[in-house]
Amino acid sequence: MQVVVNVPDQYFLDTTTGEIADRLKLYTALLMFQTGQLSAGAACEFAGIDRYGFMSACKRHHINLINYDENELEVDFENLKISQASC
């Protein structure tokens, strides 16, 4: 599928059309990953970059690769304590 986006020239002085397209794909993939619409693998494919490049972009933009809520973390810690106690 092809999507056409009109970007005013003033926002991308000294940037090629290809660089703009790559940046828009990456930012879209990051947002869709962050909101749970894409998995990390799908976001990499969408952006056209490898996993390491995607992880680096997540770090630069302060996006967590693993999203654990507090309750999930507490349950995992309790399960770990139970499994260690039985050993």
Coordinates of C-alpha atoms in Angstrom, one line a residue:
M1 CA 0.0 0.0 0.0
Q2 CA 1.2 3.5 -0.7
V3 CA 0.3 6.5 1.4
V4 CA 0.9 10.1 0.2
V5 CA 1.7 12.7 2.8
N6 CA 2.2 16.4 1.9
V7 CA 5.0 17.8 4.0
P8 CA 5.8 21.5 3.9
D9 CA 9.4 22.1 2.7
Q10 CA 10.2 24.4 5.6
Y11 CA 10.2 21.4 8.0
F12 CA 12.8 19.4 6.2
L13 CA 15.3 21.9 4.8
D14 CA 18.6 19.9 4.0
T15 CA 16.7 16.5 4.1
T16 CA 16.1 14.3 1.1
T17 CA 12.7 12.8 0.3
G18 CA 14.0 9.4 1.1
E19 CA 15.3 10.5 4.5
I20 CA 11.9 12.1 5.2
A21 CA 10.1 8.8 4.2
D22 CA 12.4 6.7 6.4
R23 CA 12.0 9.0 9.4
L24 CA 8.2 9.0 9.0
K25 CA 8.1 5.2 8.8
L26 CA 10.3 4.9 11.9
Y27 CA 8.2 7.4 13.9
T28 CA 5.0 5.7 12.9
A29 CA 6.4 2.3 13.8
L30 CA 7.6 3.6 17.2
L31 CA 4.2 5.1 18.0
M32 CA 2.3 2.0 16.9
F33 CA 4.7 -0.2 18.9
Q34 CA 4.3 2.0 22.0
T35 CA 0.5 2.0 21.8
G36 CA 0.4 -1.8 21.3
Q37 CA -0.7 -1.8 17.7
L38 CA 2.4 -3.5 16.5
S39 CA 4.8 -6.1 18.0
A40 CA 8.5 -5.2 18.0
G41 CA 9.1 -7.6 15.1
A42 CA 6.2 -6.0 13.1
A43 CA 7.5 -2.5 13.9
C44 CA 10.9 -3.4 12.7
E45 CA 9.5 -4.7 9.4
F46 CA 7.2 -1.6 9.1
A47 CA 10.2 0.7 9.6
G48 CA 12.5 -1.3 7.4
I49 CA 15.2 -1.7 10.1
D50 CA 16.7 -4.5 12.0
R51 CA 15.9 -5.3 15.7
Y52 CA 19.1 -3.6 17.0
G53 CA 18.3 -0.4 15.1
F54 CA 14.7 -0.5 16.5
M55 CA 15.9 -1.1 20.1
S56 CA 18.3 1.8 19.7
A57 CA 15.5 4.1 18.4
C58 CA 13.3 3.0 21.3
K59 CA 16.0 4.0 23.7
R60 CA 16.6 7.4 22.0
H61 CA 12.8 8.1 22.2
H62 CA 12.4 6.7 25.8
I63 CA 10.1 3.9 24.7
N64 CA 10.1 0.8 26.9
L65 CA 10.6 -2.5 25.0
I66 CA 9.0 -4.5 27.8
N67 CA 5.8 -3.1 29.3
Y68 CA 5.0 -4.7 32.7
D69 CA 2.4 -3.2 34.8
E70 CA 2.9 -3.2 38.6
N71 CA 0.5 -6.0 39.2
E72 CA 2.1 -8.3 36.6
L73 CA 5.5 -7.7 38.2
E74 CA 4.2 -8.4 41.7
V75 CA 2.7 -11.7 40.5
D76 CA 5.9 -12.7 38.9
F77 CA 7.9 -12.0 42.0
E78 CA 5.5 -14.0 44.1
N79 CA 5.7 -16.9 41.7
L80 CA 9.5 -16.7 41.8
K81 CA 9.5 -16.8 45.6
I82 CA 7.2 -19.8 45.6
S83 CA 9.3 -21.7 43.1
Q84 CA 12.5 -20.9 45.0
A85 CA 11.0 -22.0 48.3
S86 CA 10.1 -25.4 46.9
C87 CA 13.6 -26.1 45.7

